[in-house]
Amino acid sequence: MTDKTAITVAYGDGIGPEIMTATLEILHAAEAGIELETIEIGRRVFERGFSAGIEPSAWESLRRTKVFLKAPITTPQGGGFKSLNVTIRKTLGLFANVRPCIAYFPYVRTLHPGMDLVIIRENEEDLYAGIEYRGTDEVYQALKIITRPGCEKIVRYAFEYARAHERKKLSCFSKDNIMKMTDGLFHKVFDEIGADYPDIMQEHKIIDIGTARLAAAPEQFDVIVTTNLYGDVLSDVAAEIAGSVGMAGSANIGELCAMFEAIHGSAPDIAGAGVANPSGLLHGAIMMLVHVGQPEVAETVHNAWLTTIEDGIHTADVASDAHTIERVGTDGFAKAVVARLGKEPLRFRPARYARTERRKFQMQRVERPPAHKELVGVDVFVHVRFISPDDLAGRMAALQGESLKLTMVSNRGVKVWPEGMPETYCTDHWRCRFAAAAKSSITHRDVIDLLFRMAEAGVDFIETENLYKYDGEPGYSMGQGE
Ligand code: NAD
């Protein structure tokens, strides 16, 4: 038996305490080498006035153990409360969300009996940075943040995961035909890092057709890596069509810490009734055992669970007349799994986990020399109501000065001047692009002078974005139709 690993556990809300008790009963019976530290999170902590649902002292345990087995919590309704999951992910740097989506046919209803895939979702960036603005009366915006280190970490992790779990293919999903810079970077990094993994088949799919293929024929996929928002949607689609929303677990992995949980919520409608299915949390716990270097125990527990399902011992949420022999509650299910420890399933493929050392993922940050950066213009966003593109361009061109010339006006990304189309719908939020005259570079002072003239003329500029070239390549997108 390996040395005991300290684990932080939280029993959560609703069915949380019931399914955590059942899960831990199974882990203890399987002689998992774990030592528990319990913290409180969720409803009662929110009610004590901690808006994130976790007390400062709980962080000490998480920092110490670096491994968190978490039951679902109830997020209070109404404003002022932060998502505990987002807080934990960001605070502990849990950059990868790993969600296996597996069909357990015929015991769990599904249209895709052969489905067995893993979605690896980037967890910290993208639109989830939560940087949003209202710029004008009519226009709101959110910043989509994609970073090179963020892409490198998640893509490298996905390839390492595929290799460690003997998966054959890694598919990258993005929308780089539209977002050429942000999603383009994700795709580019996938291709770059993929060169180090010739043993793994690689493909890229545009997210829309990729999702459609996933919904129609999930057997075509093995492991998928994608950015935060796409991954959020995709992983729910995949869990739903696998039929296993109530049974799936997920891992949130960081370089230092990791968190494991069920994908379902606290199910207040059945809390306290002793009928909840503990399988989702148990699957999270199995991933945790692999993570802490106890693949043998993970395998024993997983195979006992598969055998229990095969033997027709089911909780109410999956029970059916055709395949259920005994309907059990949470505790009865846990006892059935314990009774099968050491057994291997006959119908399902037995679970196997490679006997590797504790899987620690540490990313070497590649120090690249900075690019040659040249300021070549500025986009000034202005709030102007009831004006035609030509009139606005006339007003802006009068302020352009010697070093910066107005080259384009766009509205919602579409070029409306010069040579706009009268059909294009315009809001009160305009982008005025000023480029360095005579293809030379400019200084920040030129931008400030332009803004000064605008302020003097009473123009309501709401945002500016400097235009740079990096090693001669534009670091900004063209206007649509430019
Ligand atoms: P839910 O997943 O809790 O429940 C949806 C339905 O599935 C309910 O009918 C429930 O009874 C059933 N169900 C869920 N888990 C089950 C299980 N293990 N066994 C049997 N049946 C199960 O989703 P919801 O009702 O939308 O959310 C309830 C609360 O959970 C909300 O406060 C929500 O914010 C929270 N939530 C928390 C997490 C988390 O902590 N990770 C995730 C999702 C939702």
Coordinates of C-alpha atoms and ligand atoms in Angstrom, one line a residue:
M1 CA 0.0 0.0 0.0
T2 CA 1.2 3.4 -0.9
D3 CA 1.8 6.1 1.8
K4 CA -1.4 7.8 2.7
T5 CA -2.2 10.9 0.7
A6 CA -3.9 13.8 2.4
I7 CA -7.1 14.8 0.7
T8 CA -9.4 17.7 1.4
V9 CA -13.1 16.7 1.3
A10 CA -16.3 18.8 1.3
Y11 CA -19.7 17.2 1.9
G12 CA -21.5 20.1 0.1
D13 CA -25.3 20.7 0.1
G14 CA -28.5 18.8 -0.9
I15 CA -27.6 15.2 -1.7
G16 CA -23.9 16.0 -1.2
P17 CA -23.5 14.5 2.3
E18 CA -25.3 11.3 1.2
I19 CA -23.2 10.7 -1.9
M20 CA -20.0 11.7 -0.2
T21 CA -20.6 9.3 2.7
A22 CA -21.3 6.5 0.1
T23 CA -18.2 7.3 -2.0
L24 CA -15.9 7.4 1.0
E25 CA -17.3 4.1 2.3
I26 CA -16.3 2.5 -1.0
L27 CA -12.9 4.1 -1.0
H28 CA -12.2 3.0 2.6
A29 CA -13.3 -0.6 1.8
A30 CA -11.0 -0.6 -1.2
E31 CA -8.2 0.4 1.2
A32 CA -7.4 3.6 -0.7
G33 CA -4.4 5.2 0.9
I34 CA -6.0 8.5 1.7
E35 CA -6.2 10.7 4.9
L36 CA -9.1 13.1 5.0
E37 CA -9.3 16.7 6.0
T38 CA -12.9 18.0 6.0
I39 CA -13.8 21.6 5.1
E40 CA -17.2 23.2 4.8
I41 CA -18.3 24.9 1.6
G42 CA -21.7 26.0 0.1
R43 CA -25.0 27.2 1.5
R44 CA -24.2 27.6 5.2
V45 CA -20.9 29.4 4.3
F46 CA -22.7 31.7 1.9
E47 CA -25.3 32.4 4.7
R48 CA -22.5 33.3 7.1
G49 CA -21.7 36.1 4.7
F50 CA -18.8 34.7 2.7
S51 CA -19.9 35.6 -0.8
A52 CA -17.6 33.0 -2.4
G53 CA -19.1 30.1 -0.4
I54 CA -15.8 29.2 1.2
E55 CA -14.1 30.4 4.4
P56 CA -10.5 31.7 4.4
S57 CA -9.4 28.8 6.7
A58 CA -10.6 26.2 4.1
W59 CA -8.0 27.5 1.7
E60 CA -5.2 26.5 4.1
S61 CA -6.3 22.9 3.9
L62 CA -6.5 23.0 0.1
R63 CA -3.1 24.6 -0.2
R64 CA -1.7 21.9 2.1
T65 CA -3.2 18.8 0.5
K66 CA -3.5 20.1 -3.1
V67 CA -6.2 17.5 -3.8
F68 CA -9.9 18.3 -3.3
L69 CA -12.8 15.9 -3.5
K70 CA -15.9 18.0 -3.6
A71 CA -19.6 17.2 -3.4
P72 CA -22.0 19.5 -5.2
I73 CA -23.2 22.7 -3.5
T74 CA -26.4 24.7 -3.8
T75 CA -25.7 28.1 -5.4
P76 CA -28.0 30.7 -3.6
Q77 CA -30.4 32.5 -5.9
G78 CA -30.1 36.2 -6.3
G79 CA -27.2 38.6 -6.8
G80 CA -24.1 39.1 -4.8
F81 CA -22.9 35.5 -4.7
K82 CA -19.9 34.3 -6.7
S83 CA -19.7 30.9 -8.4
L84 CA -17.6 28.8 -6.0
N85 CA -16.4 26.6 -8.8
V86 CA -15.1 29.6 -10.8
T87 CA -13.4 30.9 -7.6
I88 CA -11.7 27.6 -6.8
R89 CA -10.6 27.0 -10.4
K90 CA -9.1 30.4 -10.7
T91 CA -7.6 30.7 -7.3
L92 CA -5.9 27.3 -7.5
G93 CA -5.0 27.6 -11.2
L94 CA -7.0 24.6 -12.3
F95 CA -6.5 25.1 -16.0
A96 CA -7.9 21.8 -17.4
N97 CA -11.4 20.4 -17.0
V98 CA -11.4 16.7 -17.9
R99 CA -14.7 15.1 -18.4
P100 CA -15.1 11.5 -19.7
C101 CA -18.4 10.9 -21.4
I102 CA -19.2 7.2 -21.6
A103 CA -22.2 5.2 -22.5
Y104 CA -23.2 2.3 -20.2
F105 CA -25.5 0.6 -22.6
P106 CA -27.9 -1.2 -22.2
Y107 CA -28.2 -0.3 -18.5
V108 CA -28.3 3.4 -19.1
R109 CA -30.5 4.6 -22.0
T110 CA -28.5 6.2 -24.8
L111 CA -28.6 6.5 -28.6
H112 CA -24.9 5.9 -28.8
P113 CA -24.0 2.6 -27.2
G114 CA -20.3 2.8 -28.3
M115 CA -19.6 6.2 -27.0
D116 CA -16.4 6.6 -25.0
L117 CA -14.7 9.9 -25.2
V118 CA -13.0 12.5 -23.0
I119 CA -13.5 16.3 -23.3
I120 CA -10.6 18.4 -22.1
R121 CA -11.7 22.0 -21.7
E122 CA -9.5 25.0 -21.0
N123 CA -10.7 26.4 -17.7
E124 CA -9.3 29.8 -17.0
E125 CA -9.4 32.0 -20.1
D126 CA -11.7 32.9 -23.0
L127 CA -15.0 34.8 -22.3
Y128 CA -14.9 33.4 -18.8
A129 CA -12.3 36.1 -17.9
G130 CA -15.5 38.0 -17.1
I131 CA -14.2 41.3 -18.5
E132 CA -17.4 43.0 -19.7
Y133 CA -18.3 46.6 -20.5
R134 CA -21.3 48.6 -21.5
G135 CA -19.8 51.1 -23.9
T136 CA -22.9 53.0 -25.1
D137 CA -26.6 53.1 -24.7
E138 CA -26.9 50.2 -27.1
V139 CA -23.8 48.2 -27.0
Y140 CA -22.3 45.7 -24.4
Q141 CA -19.2 43.7 -24.9
A142 CA -17.1 40.9 -23.4
L143 CA -13.4 40.3 -23.9
K144 CA -12.3 37.0 -25.2
I145 CA -8.8 36.5 -23.7
I146 CA -6.7 33.7 -25.2
T147 CA -3.0 33.5 -24.2
R148 CA -0.1 31.6 -25.7
P149 CA 0.9 30.1 -22.3
G150 CA -2.8 29.2 -21.7
C151 CA -3.0 27.4 -25.0
E152 CA 0.3 25.7 -24.6
K153 CA -0.7 24.4 -21.1
I154 CA -4.0 22.9 -22.1
V155 CA -2.9 21.5 -25.4
R156 CA 0.2 19.9 -23.9
Y157 CA -1.9 18.5 -21.1
A158 CA -4.4 17.0 -23.6
F159 CA -1.7 15.2 -25.5
E160 CA -0.1 13.9 -22.3
Y161 CA -3.5 12.7 -21.1
A162 CA -4.2 11.0 -24.4
R163 CA -0.8 9.2 -24.3
A164 CA -1.1 8.2 -20.6
H165 CA -4.6 6.8 -21.1
E166 CA -3.7 5.0 -24.3
R167 CA -6.1 7.1 -26.4
K168 CA -5.5 7.1 -30.1
K169 CA -6.8 10.4 -31.4
L170 CA -6.9 14.0 -30.2
S171 CA -9.3 16.4 -31.9
C172 CA -9.0 20.2 -31.5
F173 CA -12.2 22.2 -31.8
S174 CA -12.1 26.0 -32.6
K175 CA -13.7 28.7 -34.7
D176 CA -10.6 30.0 -36.3
N177 CA -12.3 30.6 -39.6
I178 CA -13.9 33.6 -37.8
M179 CA -11.7 34.4 -34.9
K180 CA -8.4 34.2 -36.7
M181 CA -6.3 35.7 -34.0
T182 CA -7.7 34.1 -30.7
D183 CA -9.0 30.8 -32.0
G184 CA -6.3 30.9 -34.6
L185 CA -3.6 30.9 -31.9
F186 CA -5.3 27.9 -30.2
H187 CA -5.3 25.9 -33.5
K188 CA -1.7 27.0 -34.2
V189 CA -0.4 25.9 -30.8
F190 CA -2.3 22.6 -31.3
D191 CA -0.4 22.0 -34.6
E192 CA 3.0 23.1 -33.0
I193 CA 2.7 20.9 -29.9
G194 CA 1.2 18.0 -31.9
A195 CA 4.5 17.6 -33.7
D196 CA 5.9 16.2 -30.5
Y197 CA 3.2 13.4 -30.5
P198 CA 3.4 11.5 -33.8
D199 CA 2.0 8.5 -32.0
I200 CA -1.4 10.2 -31.6
M201 CA -3.7 10.9 -34.5
Q202 CA -4.6 14.6 -34.7
E203 CA -7.3 16.6 -36.4
H204 CA -8.9 20.0 -36.2
K205 CA -12.6 20.7 -36.6
I206 CA -14.5 23.9 -36.7
I207 CA -16.6 23.9 -33.5
D208 CA -20.0 24.0 -35.3
I209 CA -19.6 21.1 -37.6
G210 CA -17.5 19.3 -34.9
T211 CA -20.4 19.6 -32.4
A212 CA -22.8 18.4 -35.0
R213 CA -20.6 15.4 -35.8
L214 CA -20.2 14.7 -32.0
A215 CA -24.0 14.7 -31.6
A216 CA -24.6 12.5 -34.6
A217 CA -21.7 10.1 -34.3
P218 CA -19.7 10.4 -31.1
E219 CA -17.9 7.1 -31.7
Q220 CA -15.7 9.0 -34.2
F221 CA -14.1 10.9 -31.3
D222 CA -11.6 9.8 -28.7
V223 CA -10.2 12.9 -26.9
I224 CA -11.3 16.5 -27.7
V225 CA -9.5 19.6 -26.6
T226 CA -11.1 23.0 -26.8
T227 CA -11.4 26.5 -25.3
N228 CA -13.5 27.3 -22.3
L229 CA -16.9 28.4 -23.7
Y230 CA -17.0 25.8 -26.5
G231 CA -15.9 23.1 -24.0
D232 CA -18.6 24.1 -21.5
V233 CA -21.4 23.6 -24.1
L234 CA -19.8 20.6 -25.7
S235 CA -19.2 18.7 -22.5
D236 CA -22.9 19.0 -21.6
V237 CA -24.0 17.9 -25.0
A238 CA -21.6 14.9 -24.8
A239 CA -22.7 13.9 -21.3
E240 CA -26.4 14.2 -22.3
I241 CA -26.1 12.0 -25.4
A242 CA -24.0 9.4 -23.4
G243 CA -27.0 9.3 -21.1
S244 CA -24.8 9.5 -18.1
V245 CA -25.3 13.1 -16.7
G246 CA -26.1 11.5 -13.4
M247 CA -23.1 9.2 -13.5
A248 CA -20.3 11.3 -14.8
G249 CA -17.4 12.7 -12.8
S250 CA -15.0 15.4 -13.7
A251 CA -11.5 16.5 -12.8
N252 CA -10.2 20.1 -12.6
I253 CA -6.4 19.9 -12.9
G254 CA -3.8 22.5 -12.2
E255 CA 0.0 22.4 -12.0
L256 CA -0.1 22.3 -8.2
C257 CA -3.7 21.4 -7.2
A258 CA -6.6 19.4 -8.5
M259 CA -10.3 19.1 -7.7
F260 CA -12.6 16.1 -8.4
E261 CA -16.4 16.1 -8.4
A262 CA -19.6 14.8 -10.0
I263 CA -20.9 16.9 -12.9
H264 CA -24.5 17.0 -11.5
G265 CA -25.7 19.5 -8.9
S266 CA -27.0 19.2 -5.3
A267 CA -30.4 17.8 -6.4
P268 CA -32.4 19.5 -3.6
D269 CA -35.6 17.8 -4.8
I270 CA -34.3 14.4 -3.6
A271 CA -32.0 15.5 -0.8
G272 CA -32.3 13.5 2.5
A273 CA -34.4 10.8 0.8
G274 CA -31.4 8.4 0.6
V275 CA -32.1 7.7 -3.1
A276 CA -29.4 9.7 -4.8
N277 CA -27.0 7.9 -7.2
P278 CA -23.4 8.3 -5.8
S279 CA -21.8 7.2 -9.1
G280 CA -20.9 10.7 -10.4
L281 CA -18.9 11.5 -7.3
L282 CA -17.4 8.0 -7.2
H283 CA -16.2 8.5 -10.8
G284 CA -14.6 11.8 -9.7
A285 CA -13.0 9.9 -6.8
I286 CA -11.7 7.3 -9.3
M287 CA -10.0 10.0 -11.3
M288 CA -8.6 11.4 -8.1
L289 CA -7.0 8.0 -7.2
V290 CA -5.3 7.9 -10.5
H291 CA -4.1 11.4 -10.0
V292 CA -2.6 10.7 -6.6
G293 CA -0.8 7.6 -7.9
Q294 CA -3.1 4.8 -6.8
P295 CA -4.1 3.3 -10.1
E296 CA -4.6 -0.2 -8.6
V297 CA -7.2 1.1 -6.2
A298 CA -8.8 3.2 -8.9
E299 CA -9.0 0.0 -11.1
T300 CA -10.5 -2.1 -8.2
V301 CA -13.2 0.5 -7.4
H302 CA -14.0 1.1 -11.1
N303 CA -14.3 -2.6 -11.9
A304 CA -16.5 -3.2 -8.8
W305 CA -18.7 -0.3 -9.9
L306 CA -19.0 -1.7 -13.5
T307 CA -19.9 -5.1 -12.1
T308 CA -22.6 -3.6 -9.9
I309 CA -24.2 -1.9 -12.9
E310 CA -23.9 -5.1 -14.9
D311 CA -25.4 -7.1 -12.1
G312 CA -28.6 -5.0 -12.4
I313 CA -28.2 -3.2 -9.1
H314 CA -29.4 0.3 -9.8
T315 CA -30.5 3.5 -8.1
A316 CA -33.9 4.9 -9.1
D317 CA -32.5 7.4 -11.7
V318 CA -31.1 4.7 -13.9
A319 CA -33.4 1.8 -13.0
S320 CA -35.5 0.1 -15.8
D321 CA -37.8 -2.9 -15.9
A322 CA -35.6 -4.4 -18.6
H323 CA -32.2 -4.3 -16.9
T324 CA -32.7 -3.8 -13.2
I325 CA -32.7 -6.7 -10.8
E326 CA -32.6 -4.8 -7.6
R327 CA -33.5 -1.2 -6.9
V328 CA -31.4 0.3 -4.2
G329 CA -30.9 3.6 -2.4
T330 CA -27.6 5.4 -2.0
D331 CA -26.4 3.3 0.9
G332 CA -27.5 0.0 -0.7
F333 CA -25.7 0.9 -3.9
A334 CA -22.5 1.7 -1.9
K335 CA -22.8 -1.7 -0.1
A336 CA -23.3 -3.5 -3.5
V337 CA -20.1 -1.9 -4.9
V338 CA -18.2 -2.8 -1.7
A339 CA -19.4 -6.4 -2.0
R340 CA -17.9 -6.6 -5.5
L341 CA -14.5 -5.2 -4.8
G342 CA -12.0 -7.5 -6.5
K343 CA -14.5 -8.6 -9.2
E344 CA -14.2 -7.7 -12.9
P345 CA -17.1 -7.0 -15.2
L346 CA -18.0 -9.5 -17.9
R347 CA -20.0 -7.4 -20.3
F348 CA -18.2 -4.1 -20.0
R349 CA -14.6 -3.8 -20.8
P350 CA -12.7 -3.8 -17.5
A351 CA -11.1 -0.6 -16.4
R352 CA -7.3 -0.5 -16.7
Y353 CA -5.1 2.3 -15.4
A354 CA -1.4 2.4 -16.2
R355 CA 0.9 1.9 -13.2
T356 CA 2.7 5.2 -13.4
E357 CA 4.1 7.4 -10.7
R358 CA 1.8 10.1 -9.4
R359 CA 0.9 12.1 -12.5
K360 CA 2.2 15.6 -12.0
F361 CA 1.8 17.9 -14.9
Q362 CA 4.3 20.7 -14.9
M363 CA 4.6 22.9 -17.8
Q364 CA 8.0 24.4 -18.7
R365 CA 7.2 28.0 -19.6
V366 CA 9.0 28.7 -22.9
E367 CA 10.8 32.0 -22.7
R368 CA 10.7 33.5 -26.2
P369 CA 12.5 36.7 -27.1
P370 CA 10.0 39.5 -27.4
A371 CA 8.8 40.3 -30.9
H372 CA 9.8 43.6 -32.5
K373 CA 6.7 45.7 -31.7
E374 CA 5.8 48.8 -33.7
L375 CA 2.9 51.1 -33.1
V376 CA 1.2 51.8 -36.4
G377 CA -2.2 53.2 -35.6
V378 CA -5.1 53.3 -33.2
D379 CA -8.8 52.3 -33.2
V380 CA -10.8 54.8 -31.3
F381 CA -14.3 53.6 -30.3
V382 CA -16.8 56.5 -30.0
H383 CA -20.4 56.8 -28.8
V384 CA -22.4 58.8 -31.3
R385 CA -26.2 58.6 -31.8
F386 CA -28.1 59.3 -35.0
I387 CA -25.3 60.0 -37.5
S388 CA -24.6 58.6 -40.9
P389 CA -21.2 56.9 -41.5
D390 CA -20.1 59.5 -44.0
D391 CA -21.0 62.4 -41.6
L392 CA -19.1 60.6 -38.7
A393 CA -16.1 60.0 -41.0
G394 CA -16.1 63.7 -42.0
R395 CA -16.1 64.7 -38.3
M396 CA -13.3 62.3 -37.4
A397 CA -11.2 63.1 -40.5
A398 CA -11.2 66.8 -39.4
L399 CA -9.4 65.8 -36.2
Q400 CA -6.9 63.4 -37.7
G401 CA -3.8 65.6 -37.7
E402 CA -0.5 65.0 -39.5
S403 CA 0.7 61.7 -38.2
L404 CA -2.5 59.7 -38.1
K405 CA -5.1 59.4 -40.9
L406 CA -8.6 58.1 -40.7
T407 CA -8.7 54.9 -42.8
M408 CA -11.9 53.1 -41.8
V409 CA -15.0 53.4 -39.8
S410 CA -16.8 50.2 -38.8
N411 CA -19.9 49.4 -36.9
R412 CA -20.2 46.0 -35.1
G413 CA -17.1 45.0 -37.0
V414 CA -18.4 45.7 -40.5
K415 CA -16.8 48.5 -42.5
V416 CA -19.2 51.3 -43.2
W417 CA -16.8 53.9 -44.5
P418 CA -15.3 54.4 -47.0
E419 CA -17.7 52.8 -49.5
G420 CA -20.2 51.4 -47.0
M421 CA -23.5 49.9 -47.9
P422 CA -26.7 51.7 -47.0
E423 CA -28.2 48.4 -46.0
T424 CA -25.7 47.9 -43.1
Y425 CA -27.4 48.4 -39.7
C426 CA -25.5 50.8 -37.5
T427 CA -25.7 51.2 -33.7
D428 CA -24.4 54.1 -31.6
H429 CA -20.9 52.3 -31.1
W430 CA -18.4 53.1 -33.9
R431 CA -14.8 52.1 -34.4
C432 CA -12.7 54.8 -36.1
R433 CA -9.4 53.4 -37.4
F434 CA -6.5 55.8 -37.6
A435 CA -3.3 54.6 -39.3
A436 CA 0.1 56.1 -39.3
A437 CA 0.5 58.4 -42.3
A438 CA 3.0 57.3 -44.9
K439 CA 3.4 53.7 -43.5
S440 CA 5.7 54.9 -40.8
S441 CA 5.3 54.2 -37.1
I442 CA 4.0 56.6 -34.5
T443 CA 4.4 57.2 -30.8
H444 CA 2.0 57.1 -27.9
R445 CA 2.2 60.9 -28.0
D446 CA 0.5 60.9 -31.4
V447 CA -2.4 58.9 -30.0
I448 CA -2.7 61.2 -27.0
D449 CA -2.7 64.2 -29.2
L450 CA -5.5 62.7 -31.3
L451 CA -7.5 62.0 -28.2
F452 CA -6.8 65.5 -26.9
R453 CA -8.3 67.0 -30.1
M454 CA -11.3 64.7 -29.8
A455 CA -11.9 65.8 -26.2
E456 CA -11.6 69.4 -27.2
A457 CA -14.2 68.8 -30.0
G458 CA -16.5 67.0 -27.5
V459 CA -16.3 63.6 -29.1
D460 CA -17.3 60.9 -26.6
F461 CA -14.5 58.4 -27.1
I462 CA -15.2 55.3 -24.9
E463 CA -12.3 53.0 -25.6
T464 CA -9.0 52.9 -27.6
E465 CA -7.1 50.0 -28.9
N466 CA -3.5 50.6 -30.1
L467 CA -2.6 48.9 -33.4
Y468 CA 0.7 47.2 -33.4
K469 CA 2.8 45.2 -35.8
Y470 CA 4.8 42.3 -34.3
D471 CA 7.8 41.4 -36.4
G472 CA 6.1 43.1 -39.2
E473 CA 2.8 41.1 -38.9
P474 CA -0.4 43.1 -38.0
G475 CA -1.5 42.3 -34.4
Y476 CA -5.1 43.3 -35.2
S477 CA -7.9 42.1 -37.4
M478 CA -9.2 43.8 -40.5
G479 CA -12.7 45.3 -40.6
Q480 CA -15.2 42.9 -42.3
G481 CA -15.3 44.2 -45.9
E482 CA -12.1 46.2 -45.4
Ligands
NAD1 P1 -29.1 19.0 -10.4 O1 -28.0 18.3 -11.2 O2 -28.8 19.1 -9.0 O3 -30.4 18.1 -10.6 C1 -31.1 17.9 -11.9 C2 -32.0 16.7 -11.8 O4 -31.2 15.5 -11.8 C3 -32.9 16.7 -10.6 O5 -34.1 16.1 -10.9 C4 -32.1 15.8 -9.6 O6 -32.9 15.1 -8.7 C5 -31.4 14.8 -10.6 N1 -30.2 14.3 -10.0 C6 -29.0 15.0 -10.0 N2 -28.0 14.3 -9.4 C7 -28.6 13.1 -9.1 C8 -28.1 11.9 -8.5 N3 -26.8 11.9 -8.1 N4 -28.9 10.9 -8.3 C9 -30.2 11.0 -8.7 N5 -30.7 12.0 -9.3 C10 -29.9 13.1 -9.5 O7 -29.3 20.4 -11.1 P2 -30.2 21.6 -10.7 O8 -31.5 21.1 -10.0 O9 -30.3 22.5 -11.8 O10 -29.3 22.3 -9.6 C11 -29.5 22.2 -8.2 C12 -28.4 23.0 -7.4 O11 -27.1 22.4 -7.7 C13 -28.4 24.5 -7.9 O12 -28.2 25.2 -6.7 C14 -27.2 24.5 -8.8 O13 -26.6 25.8 -8.7 C15 -26.3 23.5 -8.1 N6 -25.2 22.9 -9.0 C16 -24.0 22.7 -8.4 C17 -23.0 22.1 -9.1 C18 -21.7 21.9 -8.4 O14 -21.5 22.1 -7.2 N7 -20.7 21.4 -9.1 C19 -23.2 21.8 -10.4 C20 -24.4 22.0 -11.0 C21 -25.4 22.6 -10.3

